Coordinates of N, CA and C in Angstrom, one line a residue:
Q21 N -46.5 84.4 -63.1 CA -46.5 85.4 -61.8 C -44.9 85.7 -61.8
L22 N -45.1 87.2 -61.7 CA -43.6 87.6 -61.6 C -43.2 88.3 -60.2
Q23 N -42.3 88.3 -59.7 CA -41.8 88.5 -58.2 C -40.5 89.5 -58.6
A24 N -41.0 90.8 -58.2 CA -39.4 91.7 -58.5 C -39.1 91.6 -57.0
S25 N -37.4 91.9 -56.7 CA -37.0 92.7 -55.6 C -35.8 93.2 -56.0
G26 N -34.8 93.3 -55.2 CA -33.8 94.5 -54.8 C -33.8 95.7 -54.8
G27 N -35.1 96.3 -54.8 CA -35.1 97.8 -54.6 C -34.7 98.1 -53.0
G28 N -34.4 99.6 -53.0 CA -34.1 100.2 -51.9 C -33.6 101.6 -51.6
L29 N -32.7 102.0 -50.5 CA -32.2 103.0 -50.8 C -30.9 103.5 -51.1
V30 N -30.4 104.3 -51.7 CA -28.9 104.2 -52.1 C -28.8 105.5 -52.3
Q31 N -27.4 106.1 -51.9 CA -26.8 107.5 -52.4 C -26.5 107.4 -53.9
A32 N -26.8 108.7 -54.3 CA -26.6 109.0 -55.4 C -25.3 108.6 -55.9
G33 N -24.7 107.9 -57.1 CA -23.6 107.5 -57.4 C -23.5 106.2 -57.3
G34 N -24.6 105.4 -56.4 CA -24.4 104.4 -55.9 C -25.0 103.0 -57.2
S35 N -25.1 101.8 -56.4 CA -25.6 100.9 -57.7 C -26.6 100.0 -56.5
L36 N -27.3 99.3 -57.6 CA -28.3 98.5 -57.3 C -28.7 97.4 -58.3
R37 N -28.9 96.2 -58.0 CA -29.4 95.0 -58.9 C -30.9 94.6 -58.6
L38 N -31.5 94.7 -59.8 CA -32.8 94.4 -59.4 C -33.2 92.9 -60.1
S39 N -34.2 92.2 -59.5 CA -34.5 90.9 -60.0 C -35.6 90.3 -60.2
C40 N -36.0 89.9 -61.2 CA -37.7 89.6 -61.3 C -37.4 87.9 -61.7
T41 N -38.6 87.3 -60.9 CA -38.5 85.9 -61.0 C -40.0 85.4 -61.4
G42 N -39.7 84.8 -62.5 CA -41.2 84.1 -62.8 C -41.3 82.8 -62.4
S43 N -43.0 82.7 -62.2 CA -43.3 81.3 -61.8 C -44.6 80.9 -62.5
G44 N -44.9 79.8 -62.4 CA -46.6 79.6 -62.7 C -46.2 78.7 -64.2
R45 N -47.2 78.8 -64.9 CA -47.3 77.5 -66.1 C -46.8 77.9 -67.1
N46 N -46.7 79.2 -67.1 CA -46.0 79.9 -68.7 C -44.5 79.7 -68.9
T47 N -44.1 79.4 -69.6 CA -42.7 79.2 -70.1 C -42.2 80.6 -70.2
F48 N -41.1 80.7 -69.2 CA -40.5 82.2 -68.9 C -39.7 82.3 -70.3
S49 N -39.0 81.6 -70.8 CA -38.2 81.9 -72.3 C -39.0 82.2 -73.4
N50 N -40.4 82.1 -73.1 CA -41.3 82.4 -74.4 C -41.6 84.0 -74.2
Y51 N -41.1 84.7 -73.4 CA -41.4 86.1 -73.3 C -40.5 86.8 -73.3
G52 N -40.3 88.3 -73.8 CA -39.5 89.3 -73.7 C -39.6 89.7 -72.4
M53 N -38.8 90.3 -71.9 CA -38.8 90.7 -70.4 C -38.6 92.4 -70.3
G54 N -39.3 93.2 -69.6 CA -38.7 94.4 -69.7 C -38.9 95.2 -68.2
W55 N -38.1 96.4 -68.3 CA -38.4 97.0 -66.9 C -39.1 98.4 -67.4
F56 N -39.9 98.9 -66.5 CA -40.4 100.1 -66.4 C -40.6 100.5 -65.1
R57 N -40.8 102.1 -65.1 CA -40.4 102.8 -63.7 C -41.8 104.0 -63.6
Q58 N -41.9 104.2 -62.4 CA -43.3 105.0 -62.2 C -42.9 105.7 -61.3
A59 N -42.6 107.4 -61.3 CA -42.3 108.1 -60.1 C -43.6 108.7 -59.7
P60 N -43.7 109.0 -58.6 CA -45.4 109.7 -58.2 C -45.2 110.6 -58.9
G61 N -46.5 110.8 -59.3 CA -47.4 111.6 -60.0 C -46.9 111.6 -61.6
K62 N -46.4 110.7 -61.8 CA -46.0 110.7 -63.1 C -46.7 109.4 -63.5
E63 N -46.5 109.0 -65.2 CA -46.9 108.0 -65.7 C -45.8 106.9 -66.1
R64 N -46.1 105.7 -66.4 CA -44.9 104.5 -66.1 C -44.4 104.7 -67.4
E65 N -42.9 104.7 -67.6 CA -42.2 105.0 -68.3 C -41.3 103.6 -68.6
F66 N -41.1 103.4 -69.8 CA -39.9 102.2 -70.2 C -38.4 102.4 -69.9
V67 N -37.8 101.5 -69.1 CA -36.4 102.0 -68.8 C -35.9 100.8 -69.7
S68 N -35.6 99.2 -69.9 CA -35.1 98.4 -70.6 C -35.8 97.5 -71.0
V69 N -35.5 96.2 -72.0 CA -36.4 95.1 -72.3 C -34.9 94.3 -73.1
I70 N -35.2 93.0 -72.9 CA -34.6 91.9 -73.6 C -35.0 91.0 -74.2
S71 N -34.9 90.6 -75.3 CA -35.5 89.4 -75.8 C -35.5 88.2 -75.5
R72 N -36.2 87.5 -75.8 CA -36.4 86.0 -75.1 C -35.3 85.2 -74.8
N73 N -34.3 85.2 -75.7 CA -33.2 84.5 -75.5 C -32.1 85.5 -75.3
G74 N -32.4 86.6 -74.9 CA -31.3 87.5 -74.5 C -30.5 88.1 -75.4
G75 N -30.5 87.7 -76.8 CA -29.8 88.3 -77.8 C -29.8 89.9 -78.0
S76 N -31.3 90.4 -77.8 CA -31.4 91.9 -78.3 C -32.0 92.6 -76.9
T77 N -31.2 93.8 -76.7 CA -31.8 94.3 -75.8 C -32.0 95.9 -75.8
D78 N -32.7 96.8 -75.1 CA -32.9 98.2 -75.5 C -32.9 98.9 -74.2
Y79 N -32.8 100.3 -74.2 CA -32.8 101.0 -72.9 C -33.4 102.0 -73.4
A80 N -34.0 102.9 -72.5 CA -33.9 104.3 -72.5 C -32.9 105.4 -72.6
D81 N -32.9 106.2 -73.2 CA -31.7 107.0 -73.2 C -31.7 107.5 -71.9
S82 N -32.3 107.9 -71.0 CA -32.0 108.1 -69.8 C -31.1 107.1 -69.0
V83 N -31.1 106.3 -69.7 CA -30.3 105.1 -68.6 C -29.3 104.6 -69.3
K84 N -29.3 104.8 -70.8 CA -28.1 104.0 -71.3 C -26.7 104.5 -70.8
G85 N -25.8 103.6 -70.9 CA -24.6 103.7 -70.4 C -24.4 103.5 -68.7
R86 N -25.6 103.3 -68.1 CA -25.9 103.2 -66.8 C -26.7 101.9 -66.1
F87 N -27.3 101.5 -67.1 CA -28.1 100.0 -66.6 C -27.7 99.4 -67.6
T88 N -27.8 97.9 -66.8 CA -27.7 96.6 -68.1 C -28.6 95.8 -67.3
I89 N -29.4 95.3 -68.6 CA -30.2 94.3 -68.4 C -30.0 92.9 -68.8
S90 N -30.2 91.8 -68.1 CA -29.7 90.4 -68.7 C -30.9 89.5 -68.1
R91 N -30.7 88.2 -68.6 CA -31.6 87.1 -68.2 C -30.7 85.7 -67.9
D92 N -31.5 85.2 -67.0 CA -30.9 83.7 -66.8 C -32.4 82.8 -67.1
N93 N -32.5 82.3 -68.2 CA -33.5 81.5 -68.4 C -33.7 80.0 -67.8
A94 N -32.9 79.6 -67.2 CA -32.6 78.1 -66.5 C -32.9 78.9 -64.9
R95 N -33.1 80.0 -64.6 CA -33.3 80.6 -63.3 C -34.7 81.2 -63.3
N96 N -35.5 81.1 -64.6 CA -36.6 82.0 -65.0 C -36.5 83.5 -64.5
T97 N -35.1 83.9 -64.0 CA -34.9 85.2 -63.8 C -34.5 86.4 -64.8
V98 N -35.0 87.7 -64.8 CA -34.4 88.8 -65.3 C -33.8 89.8 -64.3
Y99 N -32.7 90.4 -64.7 CA -31.8 91.5 -63.9 C -31.8 92.8 -64.6
L100 N -31.6 93.9 -63.4 CA -31.4 95.1 -64.2 C -30.5 95.4 -63.1
Q101 N -29.1 95.9 -63.7 CA -27.9 95.9 -63.0 C -27.6 97.9 -63.3
M102 N -28.2 98.6 -61.9 CA -28.2 99.8 -62.1 C -27.2 100.5 -61.4
N103 N -26.3 100.9 -62.2 CA -25.3 102.0 -61.6 C -25.0 103.5 -61.9
S104 N -24.3 104.0 -61.4 CA -24.5 105.5 -61.3 C -25.9 105.7 -61.3
L105 N -26.5 105.7 -60.1 CA -27.5 106.0 -59.9 C -27.7 107.3 -59.4
K106 N -28.9 108.2 -60.0 CA -29.2 110.0 -60.0 C -30.3 109.8 -59.2
P107 N -30.6 110.9 -58.2 CA -32.0 110.8 -57.7 C -33.3 110.7 -58.4
E108 N -33.0 111.3 -60.0 CA -34.1 111.0 -61.1 C -34.5 109.8 -61.2
D109 N -33.7 108.9 -60.7 CA -34.0 107.4 -60.9 C -35.0 106.6 -59.9
T110 N -35.4 107.8 -58.8 CA -36.2 107.6 -57.9 C -37.6 106.9 -58.6
A111 N -38.0 105.8 -58.3 CA -39.3 105.2 -58.6 C -39.6 104.0 -58.4
V112 N -40.9 103.9 -58.4 CA -41.3 102.3 -58.3 C -40.6 101.3 -59.5
Y113 N -40.0 100.5 -59.3 CA -39.7 99.8 -60.8 C -40.5 98.2 -61.0
Y114 N -40.9 98.2 -62.2 CA -41.7 97.0 -62.4 C -41.1 96.3 -63.7
C115 N -41.3 95.0 -63.4 CA -40.8 93.8 -64.5 C -42.2 93.4 -65.0
G116 N -42.1 93.4 -66.2 CA -43.0 93.1 -67.3 C -42.9 92.0 -68.1
A117 N -43.6 91.0 -68.6 CA -43.3 89.9 -69.6 C -44.4 90.0 -70.7
T118 N -43.8 90.0 -71.8 CA -44.6 90.2 -73.4 C -44.4 89.2 -74.4
Q119 N -45.1 89.0 -75.4 CA -44.8 88.3 -76.3 C -44.9 89.2 -77.6
V120 N -45.2 90.4 -77.3 CA -45.5 91.3 -78.8 C -44.1 91.8 -79.4
I121 N -44.2 91.9 -80.9 CA -42.9 91.9 -81.7 C -41.9 93.0 -81.4
W122 N -40.7 92.9 -81.7 CA -39.7 93.9 -81.0 C -40.4 95.2 -81.3
L123 N -40.6 95.7 -82.3 CA -40.9 96.9 -82.8 C -42.1 97.7 -81.3
Y124 N -42.9 96.8 -80.9 CA -43.6 97.4 -79.6 C -43.1 97.2 -78.5
R125 N -41.7 96.6 -78.3 CA -41.0 96.4 -76.9 C -41.2 97.4 -75.6
A126 N -41.5 98.7 -76.3 CA -41.4 100.0 -75.0 C -42.8 100.2 -74.7
R127 N -43.9 99.6 -75.4 CA -45.2 99.9 -74.8 C -46.1 99.3 -73.5
A128 N -46.0 100.0 -72.8 CA -46.4 99.0 -71.5 C -47.8 98.5 -71.8
T129 N -48.4 99.1 -72.4 CA -49.8 98.3 -72.8 C -49.9 96.9 -73.6
K130 N -48.6 96.6 -73.9 CA -48.4 95.5 -74.9 C -47.9 94.3 -73.8
Y131 N -47.3 94.9 -72.6 CA -47.3 93.5 -71.4 C -48.2 92.7 -71.3
D132 N -48.4 91.6 -71.2 CA -49.2 90.8 -70.7 C -49.1 90.5 -68.9
Y133 N -47.9 90.4 -68.4 CA -47.8 90.4 -67.1 C -47.2 91.1 -66.6
W134 N -47.2 91.0 -65.0 CA -46.5 92.2 -64.1 C -46.3 91.8 -63.1
G135 N -45.1 92.6 -62.3 CA -44.2 92.0 -61.3 C -45.1 93.4 -60.1
Q136 N -44.9 92.8 -58.9 CA -45.7 93.8 -58.0 C -44.7 95.3 -57.9
G137 N -43.5 95.3 -58.5 CA -43.2 96.8 -58.3 C -42.0 96.5 -56.9
T138 N -41.0 97.3 -57.2 CA -39.7 97.6 -56.1 C -39.3 98.9 -56.2
L139 N -39.2 99.6 -55.0 CA -39.3 100.9 -54.6 C -37.6 100.8 -54.6
V140 N -37.2 102.1 -55.5 CA -35.9 102.4 -55.5 C -35.8 103.8 -55.1
T141 N -35.3 104.0 -54.1 CA -34.8 105.5 -53.7 C -33.4 106.0 -53.9
V142 N -33.0 106.9 -54.6 CA -31.7 107.4 -54.7 C -31.8 108.8 -53.8
S143 N -30.8 108.9 -52.8 CA -30.7 110.4 -52.2 C -29.5 111.3 -53.0
S144 N -29.5 112.2 -52.9 CA -28.6 113.2 -53.3 C -27.4 113.7 -52.2

């Protein structure tokens, strides 16, 4: 089970940090962790992913240089630090857990578990 938090309302140029904590029988460190987002009327899109040990990360072009993903396996938690937020970042953000090979890291259909989503609203 994944629990996402940290969303809210922020002005353009501001920052937020999202958290996603895993619980249950599955070992958190066995999973790559990703963040996706879904804006109203749009499909869910890839934002960022981090490998099981945190050694590899990847970002969508739209967030490169502004967002940073990290994880703390001791706390079963993955973070998404979002800086320089723009109105187009407004969406529900979902965290997901996957054991798929790195090649398919940005495919939402390859994720096994999802958090409930947290709403990020960026005002202009």
